[in-house]
Amino acid sequence: MHLLILSDGKKGHENQTLGLAEAILRRRTGTYEISSISQSKSGPVADRRPDAILAAGHSTHPFLLRLARRYRCPSIVVMKPSLPSFLFSQCLIPEHDLKPGKKLKPNIIATKGALNRIPEALPPKTEAGLIMLGGPSKHFDWQTQPLLAAIEMIVSQEPQRPWTVGDSRRTPADLLPLLAEKLPNLEAVSHQDSPPDWLRDQMLEAEVAWITPDSTSMLFEALTAGCRLGTLPLTPNETRLSRAHDLLASQGWLTPFKSYSPPLPQAPAPLHESARCADLLLERLA
C-alpha cells in the first residue's frame, strides 16, 4: 500500500495526517510519501501511484480532489472541509465541529479531537508530572497571575512528583523564567531548546499532565499517551474550541483546575483516534 500525504507546511496539520498514515501502515505493509502543495507551480506530485491521498488544511483541498481524480484513488481529508463533504471519499471531522445529534453521512467519521503520532503501544508510566503552556488566543483569555498561582498550588500538592514545565511559540516570553524563579525544583524547558520528539517523549513518560486549554492538540496527545489530564485556568470565550474543552470535561476526559482535588482521575477509557480511524478507513475502503 502506498499513501500520499499532501502538506501545506503547517506542522499541526502534517502531524495529524502522519499519525493516520502510520496507523494505517501498522495494519498494512507499505510506504508513504509527503508532497508539498507549494513545491512547484503545478502543485504537488507523487513519486508513484498512491492507493489513497491524505490531507489536512483548507489550502490542500483543491489539490487533494484533483490528484484523487488523476490517480483514481480515495481522497481522505482530516478536518471539517471548507468544500462540500460529498466531494471527498472520507472526511475525519472532530466531534466539536459537527452538529450534535445529527446523523452522520456515510463518508464522515467523527473523531474525538485531533489525530496525532503517539504510538499505540505505550511504555510504563513514571511518577513524572508535565505542565505545558500555550499562549494568548481568541478561544481563551490569557491571565498570567492566576496561571502562576495555579501551577504553584499544583506543584505544592504533590511535592514528591518530579515536575517539568514546557512552553510553546505563543507563550509570553517572561512566563517560563518567572516559573523557574518561583519554583526552583520545577524543571523548565523552552521549546527553543527541546528536540523535535521532546513533547511526545515527556507525555509518554508522565503520569499526570496539566495543560492550558488553548492547546487543543496537546490535550489530545496527552490523552492518547495515557496521562491523567488537568487543564490550567484560563477564561473561556464562546468558541468551538472552548466548547470542545467543556465537552471533554463533561465526559470525564479531563479535569479543569477549578474542579481539582488530588489525585487527578484516570480518563474513562484508552483513547487512540489515529488507530480507530485507520481501522474504520481500511474497512470502508476495502
PDB file of C-alpha atoms in Angstrom:
ATOM      1  CA  MET A   1       0.000   0.000   0.000  1.00  0.00           C
ATOM      2  CA  HIS A   2       1.324   3.450  -0.884  1.00  0.00           C
ATOM      3  CA  LEU A   3      -0.076   6.628   0.692  1.00  0.00           C
ATOM      4  CA  LEU A   4       0.397  10.199  -0.481  1.00  0.00           C
ATOM      5  CA  ILE A   5       0.267  12.946   2.166  1.00  0.00           C
ATOM      6  CA  LEU A   6      -0.333  16.491   0.968  1.00  0.00           C
ATOM      7  CA  SER A   7       1.331  19.107   3.151  1.00  0.00           C
ATOM      8  CA  ASP A   8       0.569  22.807   3.492  1.00  0.00           C
ATOM      9  CA  GLY A   9       3.736  23.259   5.558  1.00  0.00           C
ATOM     10  CA  LYS A  10       1.917  23.513   8.906  1.00  0.00           C
ATOM     11  CA  LYS A  11       3.324  21.123  11.471  1.00  0.00           C
ATOM     12  CA  GLY A  12      -0.007  20.585  13.229  1.00  0.00           C
ATOM     13  CA  HIS A  13      -1.730  19.510  10.012  1.00  0.00           C
ATOM     14  CA  GLU A  14       1.153  17.265   8.995  1.00  0.00           C
ATOM     15  CA  ASN A  15       1.191  15.694  12.458  1.00  0.00           C
ATOM     16  CA  GLN A  16      -2.427  14.571  12.004  1.00  0.00           C
ATOM     17  CA  THR A  17      -2.012  13.054   8.547  1.00  0.00           C
ATOM     18  CA  LEU A  18       1.262  11.376   9.511  1.00  0.00           C
ATOM     19  CA  GLY A  19      -0.385   9.890  12.601  1.00  0.00           C
ATOM     20  CA  LEU A  20      -3.148   8.436  10.424  1.00  0.00           C
ATOM     21  CA  ALA A  21      -0.744   7.172   7.737  1.00  0.00           C
ATOM     22  CA  GLU A  22       1.487   5.495  10.316  1.00  0.00           C
ATOM     23  CA  ALA A  23      -1.520   3.815  11.929  1.00  0.00           C
ATOM     24  CA  ILE A  24      -2.709   2.514   8.546  1.00  0.00           C
ATOM     25  CA  LEU A  25       0.750   1.162   7.748  1.00  0.00           C
ATOM     26  CA  ARG A  26       0.915  -0.642  11.090  1.00  0.00           C
ATOM     27  CA  ARG A  27      -2.020  -2.633   9.729  1.00  0.00           C
ATOM     28  CA  ARG A  28      -0.927  -2.935   6.079  1.00  0.00           C
ATOM     29  CA  THR A  29       2.574  -3.247   4.719  1.00  0.00           C
ATOM     30  CA  GLY A  30       3.511  -0.279   2.602  1.00  0.00           C
ATOM     31  CA  THR A  31       5.012   3.191   2.369  1.00  0.00           C
ATOM     32  CA  TYR A  32       4.044   6.845   2.399  1.00  0.00           C
ATOM     33  CA  GLU A  33       5.435   9.997   0.844  1.00  0.00           C
ATOM     34  CA  ILE A  34       4.858  13.662   1.686  1.00  0.00           C
ATOM     35  CA  SER A  35       4.323  16.144  -1.100  1.00  0.00           C
ATOM     36  CA  SER A  36       4.157  19.903  -0.534  1.00  0.00           C
ATOM     37  CA  ILE A  37       1.380  21.820  -2.252  1.00  0.00           C
ATOM     38  CA  SER A  38       3.884  24.631  -2.887  1.00  0.00           C
ATOM     39  CA  GLN A  39       6.785  22.573  -4.210  1.00  0.00           C
ATOM     40  CA  SER A  40       6.163  23.529  -7.837  1.00  0.00           C
ATOM     41  CA  LYS A  41       3.955  25.808  -9.935  1.00  0.00           C
ATOM     42  CA  SER A  42       1.828  22.830 -10.873  1.00  0.00           C
ATOM     43  CA  GLY A  43       1.336  21.803  -7.250  1.00  0.00           C
ATOM     44  CA  PRO A  44       2.152  18.501  -5.503  1.00  0.00           C
ATOM     45  CA  VAL A  45       3.204  15.395  -7.382  1.00  0.00           C
ATOM     46  CA  ALA A  46       3.568  11.726  -6.422  1.00  0.00           C
ATOM     47  CA  ASP A  47       6.624   9.556  -7.000  1.00  0.00           C
ATOM     48  CA  ARG A  48       4.327   6.596  -7.664  1.00  0.00           C
ATOM     49  CA  ARG A  49       0.621   5.998  -7.942  1.00  0.00           C
ATOM     50  CA  PRO A  50      -0.942   6.210  -4.454  1.00  0.00           C
ATOM     51  CA  ASP A  51      -3.638   3.904  -3.114  1.00  0.00           C
ATOM     52  CA  ALA A  52      -5.079   6.819  -1.122  1.00  0.00           C
ATOM     53  CA  ILE A  53      -4.315  10.504  -0.592  1.00  0.00           C
ATOM     54  CA  LEU A  54      -4.438  12.150   2.847  1.00  0.00           C
ATOM     55  CA  ALA A  55      -4.587  15.881   3.538  1.00  0.00           C
ATOM     56  CA  ALA A  56      -5.294  18.420   6.278  1.00  0.00           C
ATOM     57  CA  GLY A  57      -5.555  22.188   5.876  1.00  0.00           C
ATOM     58  CA  HIS A  58      -8.050  24.115   3.748  1.00  0.00           C
ATOM     59  CA  SER A  59      -5.458  25.062   1.128  1.00  0.00           C
ATOM     60  CA  THR A  60      -4.818  21.372   0.360  1.00  0.00           C
ATOM     61  CA  HIS A  61      -8.410  20.587  -0.622  1.00  0.00           C
ATOM     62  CA  PRO A  62      -8.351  21.539  -4.332  1.00  0.00           C
ATOM     63  CA  PHE A  63      -5.075  19.621  -4.826  1.00  0.00           C
ATOM     64  CA  LEU A  64      -6.481  16.620  -2.962  1.00  0.00           C
ATOM     65  CA  LEU A  65      -9.527  16.422  -5.220  1.00  0.00           C
ATOM     66  CA  ARG A  66      -7.541  16.965  -8.409  1.00  0.00           C
ATOM     67  CA  LEU A  67      -4.955  14.289  -7.597  1.00  0.00           C
ATOM     68  CA  ALA A  68      -7.603  11.811  -6.434  1.00  0.00           C
ATOM     69  CA  ARG A  69      -9.266  12.145  -9.850  1.00  0.00           C
ATOM     70  CA  ARG A  70      -5.928  11.849 -11.644  1.00  0.00           C
ATOM     71  CA  TYR A  71      -4.874   8.691  -9.802  1.00  0.00           C
ATOM     72  CA  ARG A  72      -8.410   7.315  -9.371  1.00  0.00           C
ATOM     73  CA  CYS A  73      -7.891   6.720  -5.676  1.00  0.00           C
ATOM     74  CA  PRO A  74      -9.715   7.706  -2.446  1.00  0.00           C
ATOM     75  CA  SER A  75      -9.403  11.232  -1.049  1.00  0.00           C
ATOM     76  CA  ILE A  76      -9.212  11.441   2.748  1.00  0.00           C
ATOM     77  CA  VAL A  77      -9.473  14.833   4.433  1.00  0.00           C
ATOM     78  CA  VAL A  78      -8.536  15.090   8.114  1.00  0.00           C
ATOM     79  CA  MET A  79     -10.653  18.039   9.303  1.00  0.00           C
ATOM     80  CA  LYS A  80     -14.008  19.634   8.577  1.00  0.00           C
ATOM     81  CA  PRO A  81     -13.561  20.565   4.909  1.00  0.00           C
ATOM     82  CA  SER A  82     -14.254  24.011   3.542  1.00  0.00           C
ATOM     83  CA  LEU A  83     -15.654  22.410   0.377  1.00  0.00           C
ATOM     84  CA  PRO A  84     -18.800  20.214   0.430  1.00  0.00           C
ATOM     85  CA  SER A  85     -18.038  16.946   2.217  1.00  0.00           C
ATOM     86  CA  PHE A  86     -19.606  14.779  -0.516  1.00  0.00           C
ATOM     87  CA  LEU A  87     -16.685  15.668  -2.801  1.00  0.00           C
ATOM     88  CA  PHE A  88     -14.302  13.606  -0.644  1.00  0.00           C
ATOM     89  CA  SER A  89     -14.180   9.846  -0.210  1.00  0.00           C
ATOM     90  CA  GLN A  90     -13.856  10.128   3.568  1.00  0.00           C
ATOM     91  CA  CYS A  91     -13.842  13.087   5.992  1.00  0.00           C
ATOM     92  CA  LEU A  92     -12.452  12.734   9.509  1.00  0.00           C
ATOM     93  CA  ILE A  93     -14.102  15.579  11.441  1.00  0.00           C
ATOM     94  CA  PRO A  94     -13.724  16.439  15.144  1.00  0.00           C
ATOM     95  CA  GLU A  95     -16.987  15.902  17.003  1.00  0.00           C
ATOM     96  CA  HIS A  96     -16.994  19.513  18.242  1.00  0.00           C
ATOM     97  CA  ASP A  97     -17.200  20.649  14.583  1.00  0.00           C
ATOM     98  CA  LEU A  98     -20.332  18.564  13.942  1.00  0.00           C
ATOM     99  CA  LYS A  99     -23.935  19.376  14.848  1.00  0.00           C
ATOM    100  CA  PRO A 100     -24.951  17.397  17.959  1.00  0.00           C
ATOM    101  CA  GLY A 101     -27.478  14.650  17.291  1.00  0.00           C
ATOM    102  CA  LYS A 102     -27.312  14.936  13.510  1.00  0.00           C
ATOM    103  CA  LYS A 103     -26.941  11.647  11.654  1.00  0.00           C
ATOM    104  CA  LEU A 104     -23.534  11.314  10.016  1.00  0.00           C
ATOM    105  CA  LYS A 105     -23.217  10.825   6.276  1.00  0.00           C
ATOM    106  CA  PRO A 106     -21.604   7.526   5.194  1.00  0.00           C
ATOM    107  CA  ASN A 107     -18.325   9.263   4.269  1.00  0.00           C
ATOM    108  CA  ILE A 108     -17.875  11.047   7.614  1.00  0.00           C
ATOM    109  CA  ILE A 109     -16.050   9.745  10.676  1.00  0.00           C
ATOM    110  CA  ALA A 110     -16.460  11.770  13.872  1.00  0.00           C
ATOM    111  CA  THR A 111     -13.193  11.999  15.808  1.00  0.00           C
ATOM    112  CA  LYS A 112     -12.540  12.958  19.390  1.00  0.00           C
ATOM    113  CA  GLY A 113     -10.271  15.871  18.581  1.00  0.00           C
ATOM    114  CA  ALA A 114      -7.088  15.970  16.541  1.00  0.00           C
ATOM    115  CA  LEU A 115      -5.226  12.860  15.415  1.00  0.00           C
ATOM    116  CA  ASN A 116      -1.563  12.542  16.399  1.00  0.00           C
ATOM    117  CA  ARG A 117       1.562  10.399  16.197  1.00  0.00           C
ATOM    118  CA  ILE A 118       1.528   8.958  19.731  1.00  0.00           C
ATOM    119  CA  PRO A 119       2.321   5.217  19.377  1.00  0.00           C
ATOM    120  CA  GLU A 120      -0.296   2.592  20.135  1.00  0.00           C
ATOM    121  CA  ALA A 121       1.967   0.530  22.396  1.00  0.00           C
ATOM    122  CA  LEU A 122       2.577   2.741  25.443  1.00  0.00           C
ATOM    123  CA  PRO A 123       5.546   2.328  27.802  1.00  0.00           C
ATOM    124  CA  PRO A 124       5.012   2.071  31.571  1.00  0.00           C
ATOM    125  CA  LYS A 125       4.362   5.404  33.268  1.00  0.00           C
ATOM    126  CA  THR A 126       6.714   7.037  35.770  1.00  0.00           C
ATOM    127  CA  GLU A 127       5.765   9.411  38.615  1.00  0.00           C
ATOM    128  CA  ALA A 128       6.697  12.382  36.440  1.00  0.00           C
ATOM    129  CA  GLY A 129       4.348  15.348  36.096  1.00  0.00           C
ATOM    130  CA  LEU A 130       4.225  17.537  32.997  1.00  0.00           C
ATOM    131  CA  ILE A 131       2.982  21.128  32.704  1.00  0.00           C
ATOM    132  CA  MET A 132       2.588  22.584  29.201  1.00  0.00           C
ATOM    133  CA  LEU A 133       1.851  26.214  28.399  1.00  0.00           C
ATOM    134  CA  GLY A 134       0.190  27.627  25.307  1.00  0.00           C
ATOM    135  CA  GLY A 135      -0.449  31.324  24.944  1.00  0.00           C
ATOM    136  CA  PRO A 136      -2.937  34.065  24.117  1.00  0.00           C
ATOM    137  CA  SER A 137      -5.631  33.021  21.643  1.00  0.00           C
ATOM    138  CA  LYS A 138      -9.136  34.013  20.559  1.00  0.00           C
ATOM    139  CA  HIS A 139     -10.549  30.971  22.362  1.00  0.00           C
ATOM    140  CA  PHE A 140      -9.383  31.776  25.927  1.00  0.00           C
ATOM    141  CA  ASP A 141      -8.382  34.974  27.719  1.00  0.00           C
ATOM    142  CA  TRP A 142      -4.812  34.754  28.967  1.00  0.00           C
ATOM    143  CA  GLN A 143      -4.047  35.922  32.519  1.00  0.00           C
ATOM    144  CA  THR A 144      -0.560  35.218  33.826  1.00  0.00           C
ATOM    145  CA  GLN A 145      -1.052  35.719  37.587  1.00  0.00           C
ATOM    146  CA  PRO A 146      -3.912  33.196  38.086  1.00  0.00           C
ATOM    147  CA  LEU A 147      -1.915  30.762  35.960  1.00  0.00           C
ATOM    148  CA  LEU A 148       1.174  31.141  38.133  1.00  0.00           C
ATOM    149  CA  ALA A 149      -0.865  30.707  41.305  1.00  0.00           C
ATOM    150  CA  ALA A 150      -2.481  27.535  39.959  1.00  0.00           C
ATOM    151  CA  ILE A 151       0.850  25.987  38.983  1.00  0.00           C
ATOM    152  CA  GLU A 152       2.312  26.807  42.412  1.00  0.00           C
ATOM    153  CA  MET A 153      -0.635  25.082  44.080  1.00  0.00           C
ATOM    154  CA  ILE A 154      -0.477  22.011  41.831  1.00  0.00           C
ATOM    155  CA  VAL A 155       3.234  21.507  42.456  1.00  0.00           C
ATOM    156  CA  SER A 156       2.868  22.071  46.225  1.00  0.00           C
ATOM    157  CA  GLN A 157       0.026  19.496  46.401  1.00  0.00           C
ATOM    158  CA  GLU A 158       2.334  16.764  45.070  1.00  0.00           C
ATOM    159  CA  PRO A 159       5.893  17.719  46.081  1.00  0.00           C
ATOM    160  CA  GLN A 160       7.148  14.147  45.698  1.00  0.00           C
ATOM    161  CA  ARG A 161       6.447  14.208  41.967  1.00  0.00           C
ATOM    162  CA  PRO A 162       9.268  15.378  39.628  1.00  0.00           C
ATOM    163  CA  TRP A 163       7.714  18.217  37.615  1.00  0.00           C
ATOM    164  CA  THR A 164       8.698  19.543  34.193  1.00  0.00           C
ATOM    165  CA  VAL A 165       7.202  22.625  32.540  1.00  0.00           C
ATOM    166  CA  GLY A 166       7.457  23.476  28.845  1.00  0.00           C
ATOM    167  CA  ASP A 167       6.286  26.398  26.757  1.00  0.00           C
ATOM    168  CA  SER A 168       5.351  26.994  23.109  1.00  0.00           C
ATOM    169  CA  ARG A 169       5.781  29.676  20.475  1.00  0.00           C
ATOM    170  CA  ARG A 170       2.702  31.517  21.754  1.00  0.00           C
ATOM    171  CA  THR A 171       3.764  31.590  25.419  1.00  0.00           C
ATOM    172  CA  PRO A 172       4.665  35.053  26.771  1.00  0.00           C
ATOM    173  CA  ALA A 173       8.456  35.259  26.927  1.00  0.00           C
ATOM    174  CA  ASP A 174       8.610  36.107  30.635  1.00  0.00           C
ATOM    175  CA  LEU A 175       6.454  33.220  31.907  1.00  0.00           C
ATOM    176  CA  LEU A 176       8.959  30.360  31.918  1.00  0.00           C
ATOM    177  CA  PRO A 177      11.677  32.420  33.695  1.00  0.00           C
ATOM    178  CA  LEU A 178       9.063  33.516  36.261  1.00  0.00           C
ATOM    179  CA  LEU A 179       8.158  29.911  36.991  1.00  0.00           C
ATOM    180  CA  ALA A 180      11.796  28.878  37.224  1.00  0.00           C
ATOM    181  CA  GLU A 181      12.365  31.675  39.750  1.00  0.00           C
ATOM    182  CA  LYS A 182       9.284  30.936  41.874  1.00  0.00           C
ATOM    183  CA  LEU A 183       9.632  27.133  41.779  1.00  0.00           C
ATOM    184  CA  PRO A 184      13.339  26.192  41.645  1.00  0.00           C
ATOM    185  CA  ASN A 185      12.513  22.462  41.887  1.00  0.00           C
ATOM    186  CA  LEU A 186      10.482  22.705  38.667  1.00  0.00           C
ATOM    187  CA  GLU A 187      12.492  21.801  35.561  1.00  0.00           C
ATOM    188  CA  ALA A 188      11.744  24.471  32.939  1.00  0.00           C
ATOM    189  CA  VAL A 189      12.370  23.589  29.278  1.00  0.00           C
ATOM    190  CA  SER A 190      11.937  26.132  26.481  1.00  0.00           C
ATOM    191  CA  HIS A 191      10.541  24.978  23.141  1.00  0.00           C
ATOM    192  CA  GLN A 192      13.572  26.671  21.577  1.00  0.00           C
ATOM    193  CA  ASP A 193      15.913  24.252  23.359  1.00  0.00           C
ATOM    194  CA  SER A 194      13.961  20.994  23.059  1.00  0.00           C
ATOM    195  CA  PRO A 195      14.435  18.379  20.293  1.00  0.00           C
ATOM    196  CA  PRO A 196      11.549  17.533  17.916  1.00  0.00           C
ATOM    197  CA  ASP A 197      10.304  14.492  19.878  1.00  0.00           C
ATOM    198  CA  TRP A 198      10.683  16.036  23.336  1.00  0.00           C
ATOM    199  CA  LEU A 199       6.990  16.644  23.974  1.00  0.00           C
ATOM    200  CA  ARG A 200       5.933  13.198  22.783  1.00  0.00           C
ATOM    201  CA  ASP A 201       8.564  11.535  24.986  1.00  0.00           C
ATOM    202  CA  GLN A 202       7.530  13.627  28.005  1.00  0.00           C
ATOM    203  CA  MET A 203       3.874  12.692  27.555  1.00  0.00           C
ATOM    204  CA  LEU A 204       4.677   9.008  27.204  1.00  0.00           C
ATOM    205  CA  GLU A 205       6.627   9.139  30.475  1.00  0.00           C
ATOM    206  CA  ALA A 206       4.404  11.424  32.584  1.00  0.00           C
ATOM    207  CA  GLU A 207       1.663  10.010  34.771  1.00  0.00           C
ATOM    208  CA  VAL A 208      -0.103  13.374  35.017  1.00  0.00           C
ATOM    209  CA  ALA A 209      -0.242  16.341  32.662  1.00  0.00           C
ATOM    210  CA  TRP A 210      -1.521  19.875  33.231  1.00  0.00           C
ATOM    211  CA  ILE A 211      -2.051  21.849  30.035  1.00  0.00           C
ATOM    212  CA  THR A 212      -3.537  25.259  29.211  1.00  0.00           C
ATOM    213  CA  PRO A 213      -6.888  24.613  27.485  1.00  0.00           C
ATOM    214  CA  ASP A 214      -5.997  26.727  24.434  1.00  0.00           C
ATOM    215  CA  SER A 215      -3.536  23.972  23.416  1.00  0.00           C
ATOM    216  CA  THR A 216      -6.140  21.622  21.943  1.00  0.00           C
ATOM    217  CA  SER A 217      -3.747  19.336  20.071  1.00  0.00           C
ATOM    218  CA  MET A 218      -1.652  18.888  23.238  1.00  0.00           C
ATOM    219  CA  LEU A 219      -4.759  17.901  25.209  1.00  0.00           C
ATOM    220  CA  PHE A 220      -5.475  15.057  22.811  1.00  0.00           C
ATOM    221  CA  GLU A 221      -1.827  14.000  22.664  1.00  0.00           C
ATOM    222  CA  ALA A 222      -1.781  13.753  26.464  1.00  0.00           C
ATOM    223  CA  LEU A 223      -4.980  11.682  26.486  1.00  0.00           C
ATOM    224  CA  THR A 224      -3.630   9.408  23.755  1.00  0.00           C
ATOM    225  CA  ALA A 225      -0.414   8.976  25.756  1.00  0.00           C
ATOM    226  CA  GLY A 226      -2.471   7.779  28.733  1.00  0.00           C
ATOM    227  CA  CYS A 227      -1.869  10.772  31.035  1.00  0.00           C
ATOM    228  CA  ARG A 228      -4.237  11.788  33.798  1.00  0.00           C
ATOM    229  CA  LEU A 229      -5.184  15.201  32.427  1.00  0.00           C
ATOM    230  CA  GLY A 230      -5.964  18.535  34.040  1.00  0.00           C
ATOM    231  CA  THR A 231      -6.369  21.951  32.430  1.00  0.00           C
ATOM    232  CA  LEU A 232      -4.931  25.166  33.844  1.00  0.00           C
ATOM    233  CA  PRO A 233      -7.241  28.150  34.487  1.00  0.00           C
ATOM    234  CA  LEU A 234      -7.960  30.403  31.534  1.00  0.00           C
ATOM    235  CA  THR A 235     -11.215  32.292  30.983  1.00  0.00           C
ATOM    236  CA  PRO A 236     -13.071  30.766  28.009  1.00  0.00           C
ATOM    237  CA  ASN A 237     -14.589  32.727  25.174  1.00  0.00           C
ATOM    238  CA  GLU A 238     -17.602  31.199  23.470  1.00  0.00           C
ATOM    239  CA  THR A 239     -15.838  29.464  20.567  1.00  0.00           C
ATOM    240  CA  ARG A 240     -15.828  25.947  19.166  1.00  0.00           C
ATOM    241  CA  LEU A 241     -12.530  25.097  20.928  1.00  0.00           C
ATOM    242  CA  SER A 242     -13.715  26.325  24.309  1.00  0.00           C
ATOM    243  CA  ARG A 243     -16.889  24.268  23.784  1.00  0.00           C
ATOM    244  CA  ALA A 244     -14.743  21.267  22.855  1.00  0.00           C
ATOM    245  CA  HIS A 245     -12.857  21.659  26.141  1.00  0.00           C
ATOM    246  CA  ASP A 246     -16.129  21.804  28.104  1.00  0.00           C
ATOM    247  CA  LEU A 247     -17.397  18.702  26.304  1.00  0.00           C
ATOM    248  CA  LEU A 248     -14.255  16.758  27.246  1.00  0.00           C
ATOM    249  CA  ALA A 249     -14.655  17.886  30.865  1.00  0.00           C
ATOM    250  CA  SER A 250     -18.324  16.848  30.981  1.00  0.00           C
ATOM    251  CA  GLN A 251     -17.408  13.418  29.585  1.00  0.00           C
ATOM    252  CA  GLY A 252     -14.704  12.896  32.212  1.00  0.00           C
ATOM    253  CA  TRP A 253     -11.702  13.040  29.891  1.00  0.00           C
ATOM    254  CA  LEU A 254     -10.093  15.948  31.747  1.00  0.00           C
ATOM    255  CA  THR A 255     -10.381  17.892  34.990  1.00  0.00           C
ATOM    256  CA  PRO A 256     -10.490  21.715  34.921  1.00  0.00           C
ATOM    257  CA  PHE A 257      -8.400  23.339  37.640  1.00  0.00           C
ATOM    258  CA  LYS A 258     -11.494  24.759  39.376  1.00  0.00           C
ATOM    259  CA  SER A 259     -12.703  21.172  39.979  1.00  0.00           C
ATOM    260  CA  TYR A 260      -9.330  19.764  41.026  1.00  0.00           C
ATOM    261  CA  SER A 261      -8.632  17.838  44.175  1.00  0.00           C
ATOM    262  CA  PRO A 262      -5.687  15.418  44.040  1.00  0.00           C
ATOM    263  CA  PRO A 263      -5.201  12.915  42.642  1.00  0.00           C
ATOM    264  CA  LEU A 264      -6.279  13.589  39.063  1.00  0.00           C
ATOM    265  CA  PRO A 265      -8.639  10.824  37.866  1.00  0.00           C
ATOM    266  CA  GLN A 266      -7.909   8.462  35.034  1.00  0.00           C
ATOM    267  CA  ALA A 267      -9.608   9.019  31.676  1.00  0.00           C
ATOM    268  CA  PRO A 268     -12.770   6.900  31.273  1.00  0.00           C
ATOM    269  CA  ALA A 269     -11.152   4.725  28.582  1.00  0.00           C
ATOM    270  CA  PRO A 270      -7.986   4.408  26.475  1.00  0.00           C
ATOM    271  CA  LEU A 271      -8.005   6.820  23.541  1.00  0.00           C
ATOM    272  CA  HIS A 272      -6.215   6.384  20.215  1.00  0.00           C
ATOM    273  CA  GLU A 273      -8.119   8.071  17.419  1.00  0.00           C
ATOM    274  CA  SER A 274      -5.449   7.528  14.733  1.00  0.00           C
ATOM    275  CA  ALA A 275      -5.722   3.775  15.311  1.00  0.00           C
ATOM    276  CA  ARG A 276      -9.533   3.739  15.448  1.00  0.00           C
ATOM    277  CA  CYS A 277      -9.811   5.811  12.273  1.00  0.00           C
ATOM    278  CA  ALA A 278      -7.265   3.636  10.483  1.00  0.00           C
ATOM    279  CA  ASP A 279      -9.386   0.554  11.235  1.00  0.00           C
ATOM    280  CA  LEU A 280     -12.563   2.261  10.011  1.00  0.00           C
ATOM    281  CA  LEU A 281     -10.920   3.551   6.825  1.00  0.00           C
ATOM    282  CA  LEU A 282      -9.441   0.185   5.885  1.00  0.00           C
ATOM    283  CA  GLU A 283     -12.867  -1.388   6.390  1.00  0.00           C
ATOM    284  CA  ARG A 284     -14.696   1.283   4.381  1.00  0.00           C
ATOM    285  CA  LEU A 285     -12.186   1.472   1.532  1.00  0.00           C
ATOM    286  CA  ALA A 286     -11.663  -2.277   1.165  1.00  0.00           C
TER     287      ALA A 286
END
